[in-house]
CSV table of C-alpha atoms in Angstrom, one decimal:
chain,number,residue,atom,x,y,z
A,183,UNK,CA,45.8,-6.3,-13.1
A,184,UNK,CA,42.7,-5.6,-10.3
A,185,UNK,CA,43.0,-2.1,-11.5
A,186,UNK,CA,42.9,-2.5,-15.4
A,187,UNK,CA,39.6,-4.5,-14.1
A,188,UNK,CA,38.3,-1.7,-11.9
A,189,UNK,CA,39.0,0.5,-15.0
A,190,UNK,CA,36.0,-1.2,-16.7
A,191,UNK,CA,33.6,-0.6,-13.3
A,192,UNK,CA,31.6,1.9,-11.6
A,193,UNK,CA,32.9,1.1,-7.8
A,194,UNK,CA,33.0,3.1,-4.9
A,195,UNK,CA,35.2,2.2,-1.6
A,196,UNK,CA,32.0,2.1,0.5
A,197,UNK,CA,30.6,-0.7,-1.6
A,198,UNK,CA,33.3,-2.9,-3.5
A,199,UNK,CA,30.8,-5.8,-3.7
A,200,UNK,CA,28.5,-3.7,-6.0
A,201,UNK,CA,31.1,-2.9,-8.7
A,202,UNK,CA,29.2,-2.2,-11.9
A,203,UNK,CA,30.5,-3.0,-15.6
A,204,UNK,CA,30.0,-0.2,-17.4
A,205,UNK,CA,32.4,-0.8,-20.5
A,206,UNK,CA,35.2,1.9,-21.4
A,207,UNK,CA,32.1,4.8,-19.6
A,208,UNK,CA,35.2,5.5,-17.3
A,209,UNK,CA,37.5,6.2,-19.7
A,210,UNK,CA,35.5,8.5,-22.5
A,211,UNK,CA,34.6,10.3,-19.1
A,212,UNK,CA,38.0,11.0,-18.6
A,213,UNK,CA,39.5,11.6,-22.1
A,214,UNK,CA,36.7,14.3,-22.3
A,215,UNK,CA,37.6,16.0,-19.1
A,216,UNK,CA,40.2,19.4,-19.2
A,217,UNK,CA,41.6,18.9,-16.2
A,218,UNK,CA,43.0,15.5,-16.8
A,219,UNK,CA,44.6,17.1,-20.0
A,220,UNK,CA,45.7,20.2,-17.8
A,221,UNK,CA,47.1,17.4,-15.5
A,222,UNK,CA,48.7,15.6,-17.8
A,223,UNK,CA,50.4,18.6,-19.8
A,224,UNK,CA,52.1,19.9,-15.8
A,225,UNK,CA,53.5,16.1,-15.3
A,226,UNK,CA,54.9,16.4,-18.7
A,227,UNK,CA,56.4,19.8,-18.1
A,228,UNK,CA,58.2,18.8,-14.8
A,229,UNK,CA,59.5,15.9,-16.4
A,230,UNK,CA,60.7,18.3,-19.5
A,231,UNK,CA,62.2,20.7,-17.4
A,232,UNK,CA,63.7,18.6,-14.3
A,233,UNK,CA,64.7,15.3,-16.1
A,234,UNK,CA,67.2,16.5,-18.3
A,235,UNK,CA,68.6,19.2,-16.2
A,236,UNK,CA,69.2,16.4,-13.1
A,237,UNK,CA,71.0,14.1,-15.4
A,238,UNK,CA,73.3,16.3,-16.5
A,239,UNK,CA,74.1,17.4,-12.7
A,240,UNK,CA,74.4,13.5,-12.1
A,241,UNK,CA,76.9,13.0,-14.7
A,242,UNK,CA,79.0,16.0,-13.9
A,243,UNK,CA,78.6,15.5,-9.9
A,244,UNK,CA,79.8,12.0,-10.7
A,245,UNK,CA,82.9,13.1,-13.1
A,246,UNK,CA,83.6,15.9,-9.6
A,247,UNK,CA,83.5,13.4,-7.5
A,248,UNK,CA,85.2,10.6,-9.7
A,249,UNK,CA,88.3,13.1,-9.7
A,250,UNK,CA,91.4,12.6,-7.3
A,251,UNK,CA,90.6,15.3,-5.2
A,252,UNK,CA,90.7,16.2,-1.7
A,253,UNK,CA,87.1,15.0,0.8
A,254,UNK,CA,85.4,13.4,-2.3
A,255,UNK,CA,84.2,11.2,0.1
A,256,UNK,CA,82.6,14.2,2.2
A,257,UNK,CA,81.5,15.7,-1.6
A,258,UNK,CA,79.9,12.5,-2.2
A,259,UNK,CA,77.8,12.0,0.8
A,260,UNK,CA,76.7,16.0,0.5
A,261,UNK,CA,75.4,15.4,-2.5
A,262,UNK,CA,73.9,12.3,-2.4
A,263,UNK,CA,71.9,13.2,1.1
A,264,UNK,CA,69.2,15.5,-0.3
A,265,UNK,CA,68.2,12.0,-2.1
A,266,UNK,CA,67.9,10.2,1.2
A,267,UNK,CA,66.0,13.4,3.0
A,268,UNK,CA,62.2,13.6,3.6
A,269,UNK,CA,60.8,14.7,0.8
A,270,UNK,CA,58.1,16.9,2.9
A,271,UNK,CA,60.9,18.0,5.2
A,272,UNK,CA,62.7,19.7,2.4
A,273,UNK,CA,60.1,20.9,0.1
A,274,UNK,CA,59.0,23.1,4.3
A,275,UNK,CA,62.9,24.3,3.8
A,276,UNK,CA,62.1,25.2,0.3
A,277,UNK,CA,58.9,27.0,0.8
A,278,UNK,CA,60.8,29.2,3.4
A,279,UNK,CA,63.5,30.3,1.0
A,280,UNK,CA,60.7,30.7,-2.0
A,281,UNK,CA,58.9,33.4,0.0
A,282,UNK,CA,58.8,36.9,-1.6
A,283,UNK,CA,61.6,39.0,-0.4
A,284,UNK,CA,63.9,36.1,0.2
A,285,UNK,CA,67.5,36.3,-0.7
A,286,UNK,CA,66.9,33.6,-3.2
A,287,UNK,CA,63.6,35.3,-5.3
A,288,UNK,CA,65.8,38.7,-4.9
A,289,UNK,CA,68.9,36.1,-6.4
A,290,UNK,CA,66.5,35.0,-9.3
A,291,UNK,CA,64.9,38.3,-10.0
A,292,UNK,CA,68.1,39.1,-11.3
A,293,UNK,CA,67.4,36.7,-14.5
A,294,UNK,CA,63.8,38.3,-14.6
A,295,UNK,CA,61.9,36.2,-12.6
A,296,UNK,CA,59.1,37.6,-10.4
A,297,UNK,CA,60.4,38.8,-6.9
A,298,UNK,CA,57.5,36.8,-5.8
A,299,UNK,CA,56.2,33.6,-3.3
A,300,UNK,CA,56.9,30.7,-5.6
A,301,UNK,CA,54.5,28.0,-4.5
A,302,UNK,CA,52.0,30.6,-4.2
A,303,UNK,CA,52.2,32.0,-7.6
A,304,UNK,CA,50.7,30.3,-10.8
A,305,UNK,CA,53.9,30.9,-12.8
A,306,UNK,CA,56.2,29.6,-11.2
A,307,UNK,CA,54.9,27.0,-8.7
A,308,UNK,CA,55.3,24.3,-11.2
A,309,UNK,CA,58.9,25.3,-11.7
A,310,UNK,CA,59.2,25.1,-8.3
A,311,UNK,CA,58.2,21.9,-8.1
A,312,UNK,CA,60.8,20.9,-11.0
A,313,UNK,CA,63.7,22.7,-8.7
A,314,UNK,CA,62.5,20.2,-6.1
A,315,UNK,CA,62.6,17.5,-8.0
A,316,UNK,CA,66.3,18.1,-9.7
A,317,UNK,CA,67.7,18.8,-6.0
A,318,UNK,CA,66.1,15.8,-4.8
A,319,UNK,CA,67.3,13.1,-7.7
A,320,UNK,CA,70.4,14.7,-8.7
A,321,UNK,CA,72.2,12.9,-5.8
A,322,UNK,CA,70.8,9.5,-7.3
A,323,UNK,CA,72.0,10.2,-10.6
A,324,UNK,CA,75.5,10.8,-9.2
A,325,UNK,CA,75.8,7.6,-7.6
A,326,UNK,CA,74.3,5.3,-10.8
A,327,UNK,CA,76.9,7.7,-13.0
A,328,UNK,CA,79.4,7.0,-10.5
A,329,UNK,CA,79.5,3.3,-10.1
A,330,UNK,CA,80.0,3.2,-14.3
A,331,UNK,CA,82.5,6.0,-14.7
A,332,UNK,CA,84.8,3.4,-12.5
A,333,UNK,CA,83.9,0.7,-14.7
A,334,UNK,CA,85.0,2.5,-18.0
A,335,UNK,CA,88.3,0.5,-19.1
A,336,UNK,CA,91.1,3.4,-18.3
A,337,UNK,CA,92.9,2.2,-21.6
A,338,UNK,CA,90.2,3.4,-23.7
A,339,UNK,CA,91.5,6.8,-22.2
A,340,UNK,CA,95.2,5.3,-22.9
A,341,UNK,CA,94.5,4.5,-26.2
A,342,UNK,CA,92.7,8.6,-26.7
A,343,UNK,CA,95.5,10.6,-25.0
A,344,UNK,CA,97.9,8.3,-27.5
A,345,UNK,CA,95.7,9.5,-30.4
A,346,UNK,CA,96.4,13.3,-29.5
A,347,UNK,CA,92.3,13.8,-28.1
A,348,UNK,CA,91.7,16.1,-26.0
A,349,UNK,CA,89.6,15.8,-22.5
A,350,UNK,CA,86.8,17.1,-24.4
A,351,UNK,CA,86.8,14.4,-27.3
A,352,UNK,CA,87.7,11.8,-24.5
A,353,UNK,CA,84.3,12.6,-22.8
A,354,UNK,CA,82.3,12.5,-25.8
A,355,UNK,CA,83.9,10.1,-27.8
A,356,UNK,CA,84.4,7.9,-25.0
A,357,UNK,CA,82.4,8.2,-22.0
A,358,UNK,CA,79.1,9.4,-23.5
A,359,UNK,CA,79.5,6.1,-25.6
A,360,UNK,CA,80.2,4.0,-22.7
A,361,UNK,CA,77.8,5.5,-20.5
A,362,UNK,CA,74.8,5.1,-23.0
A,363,UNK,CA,73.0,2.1,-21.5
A,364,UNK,CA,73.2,4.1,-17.7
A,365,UNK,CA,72.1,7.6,-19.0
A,366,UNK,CA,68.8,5.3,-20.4
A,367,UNK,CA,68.3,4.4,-16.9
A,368,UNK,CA,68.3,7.5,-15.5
A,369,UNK,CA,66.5,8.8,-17.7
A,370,UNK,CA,63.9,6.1,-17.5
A,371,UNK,CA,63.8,6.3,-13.4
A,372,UNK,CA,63.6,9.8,-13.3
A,373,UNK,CA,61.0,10.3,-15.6
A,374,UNK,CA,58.7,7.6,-13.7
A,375,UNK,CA,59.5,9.8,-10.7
A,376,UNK,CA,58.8,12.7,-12.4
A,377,UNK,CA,55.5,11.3,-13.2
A,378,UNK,CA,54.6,10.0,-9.7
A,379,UNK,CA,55.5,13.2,-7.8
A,380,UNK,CA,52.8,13.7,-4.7
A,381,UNK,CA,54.8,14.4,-1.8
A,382,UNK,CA,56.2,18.1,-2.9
A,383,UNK,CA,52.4,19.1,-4.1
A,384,UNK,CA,51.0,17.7,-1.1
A,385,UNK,CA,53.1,19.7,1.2
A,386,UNK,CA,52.3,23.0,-1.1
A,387,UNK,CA,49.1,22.3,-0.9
A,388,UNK,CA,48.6,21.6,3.0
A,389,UNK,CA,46.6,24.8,3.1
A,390,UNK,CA,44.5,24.2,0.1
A,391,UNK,CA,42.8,22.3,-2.6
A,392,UNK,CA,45.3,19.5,-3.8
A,393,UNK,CA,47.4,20.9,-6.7
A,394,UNK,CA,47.1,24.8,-5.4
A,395,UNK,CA,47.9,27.1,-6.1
A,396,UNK,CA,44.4,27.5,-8.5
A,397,UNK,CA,45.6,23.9,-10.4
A,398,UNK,CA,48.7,25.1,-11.2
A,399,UNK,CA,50.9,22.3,-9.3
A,400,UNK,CA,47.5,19.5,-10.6
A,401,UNK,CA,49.4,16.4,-12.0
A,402,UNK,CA,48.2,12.6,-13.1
A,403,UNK,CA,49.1,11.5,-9.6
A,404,UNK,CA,46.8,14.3,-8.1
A,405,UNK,CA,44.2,13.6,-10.6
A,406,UNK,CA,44.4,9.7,-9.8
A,407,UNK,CA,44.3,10.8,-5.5
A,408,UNK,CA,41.0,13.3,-6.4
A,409,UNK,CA,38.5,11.2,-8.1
A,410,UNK,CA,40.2,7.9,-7.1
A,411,UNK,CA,40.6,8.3,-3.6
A,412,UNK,CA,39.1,11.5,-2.0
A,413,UNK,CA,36.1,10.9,-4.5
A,414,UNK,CA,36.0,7.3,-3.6
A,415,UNK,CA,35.4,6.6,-7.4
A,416,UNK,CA,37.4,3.3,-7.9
A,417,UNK,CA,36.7,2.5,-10.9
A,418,UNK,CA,37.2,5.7,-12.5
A,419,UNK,CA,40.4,6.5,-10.6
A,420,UNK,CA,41.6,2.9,-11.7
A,421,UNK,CA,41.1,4.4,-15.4
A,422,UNK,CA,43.3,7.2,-14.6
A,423,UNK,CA,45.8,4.8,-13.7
A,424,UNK,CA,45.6,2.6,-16.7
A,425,UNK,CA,46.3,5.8,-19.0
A,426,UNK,CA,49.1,7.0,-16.2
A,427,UNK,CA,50.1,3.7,-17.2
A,428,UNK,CA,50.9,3.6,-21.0
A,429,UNK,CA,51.4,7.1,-21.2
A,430,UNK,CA,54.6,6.6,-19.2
A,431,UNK,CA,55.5,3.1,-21.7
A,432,UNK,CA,55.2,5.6,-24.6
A,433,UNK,CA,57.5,8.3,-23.2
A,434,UNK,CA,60.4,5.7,-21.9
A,435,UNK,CA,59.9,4.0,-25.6
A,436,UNK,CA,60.1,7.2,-27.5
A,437,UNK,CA,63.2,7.8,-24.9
A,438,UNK,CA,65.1,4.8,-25.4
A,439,UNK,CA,64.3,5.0,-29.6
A,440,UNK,CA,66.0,9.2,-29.1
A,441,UNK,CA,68.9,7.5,-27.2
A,442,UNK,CA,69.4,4.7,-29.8
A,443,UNK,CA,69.4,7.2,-33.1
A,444,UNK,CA,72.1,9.2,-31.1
A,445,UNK,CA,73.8,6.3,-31.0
């Protein structure tokens, strides 16, 4: 609430007791500024990219691990730590194995991907970023996917195999189904985390301006930290975060209505 007021002021840090209406000043100023749009169009791409790809590695980690196999236990806690790491600590391990000549670039360049320094390289830093983010959350999904796989009713499965369907049909006929209201959730959480992403950039950035390398890694989050904190602009960082605000309610709406057609 204190920010959706702030929105409406020209504050500073240094002087909070000479906050200054100036109307919706704040937010024209921003909806006519590039780089908020260039920010907002990179938080939308890692959401695009990672979010689907780290639910689907949640839900077949989950159906792995579900499986009566042999250390699922150990499968499940190797999974699930990268969740429970520091983010900075493994972005550092990340940005070693990125680096230009590294088994993994010479891996990738197989695919035709540059042979180059990811977080140093405008085309593919923000990818890098989404790897991050789909290592990092993947374990999370697993565990959410998890608890309900054990709560599907096994004689819905009964019931299939009686029919004559196959594994296949099982999954999508039943578990997809039955797994609706969780995959929503997922969804939902990871895209709010896909939206609020700081650590990874920050720890790119260390050497640099905030979002390097040139903008390329620049999000809502680092647009929000720029003008609302490093600037000291209160007001108009509060703006950024009113708009950070509903543009996140609109995606998780426009989510749940995708999930509900497929329904």
């Amino acid at each position: 609430m204190q920010s959706f007021v702030r929105s409406f002021q020209e504050v500073s840090f240094t002087a909070l007791d000479k906050a200054k209406f100036i109307g919706l000043q704040n937010y024209i100023q921003i909806l006519n500024d590039p780089e908020f749009y260039r920010a907002v169009l990179h938080s939308l791409q890692i959401v695009v990219i990672a979010v689907p790809v780290q639910t689907l590695l949640g839900l077949l980690m989950a159906i792995l691990v579900n499986q009566k196999i042999k250390g699922k236990g150990i499968f499940r806690t190797v999974f699930f730590i990268p969740y429970i790491t520091s983010q900075i600590a493994i972005t550092t391990v990340f940005m070693m194995l990125f680096k230009k000549g590294t088994f993994v670039t010479e891996f990738f360049s197989l695919f035709g991907f540059g042979n180059v320094t990811w977080f140093a390289d405008t085309n593919y830093a923000l990818l890098f970023v989404s790897i991050l983010f789909i290592f990092q959350q993947c374990g999370f999904s697993m565990i959410v996917y998890l608890s309900a796989l054990q709560e599907v009713p096994k004689d819905l499965y009964e019931a299939g195999q009686m029919d004559g369907a196959s594994k296949w049909a099982q999954f999508r006929y039943i578990t997809v189904p039955y797994l609706k209201p969780i995959t929503f959730f997922v969804v939902s959480v990871a895209t709010i985390l896909g939206f609020q992403i700081y650590d990874q950039i920050a720890a790119i950035s260390r050497y640099g301006a905030l979002g390097s390398p040139a903008g390329a890694t620049s999000t809502v989050v680092t647009y929000f930290y720029q003008h609302g904190i490093r600037y000291m602009n209160i007001g108009y960082g509060s703006a950024a975060v009113v708009l950070f605000f509903f543009i996140i309610m609109i995606i998780t709406f426009l989510q749940k209505k995708w999930l509900d057609d497929k329904g």
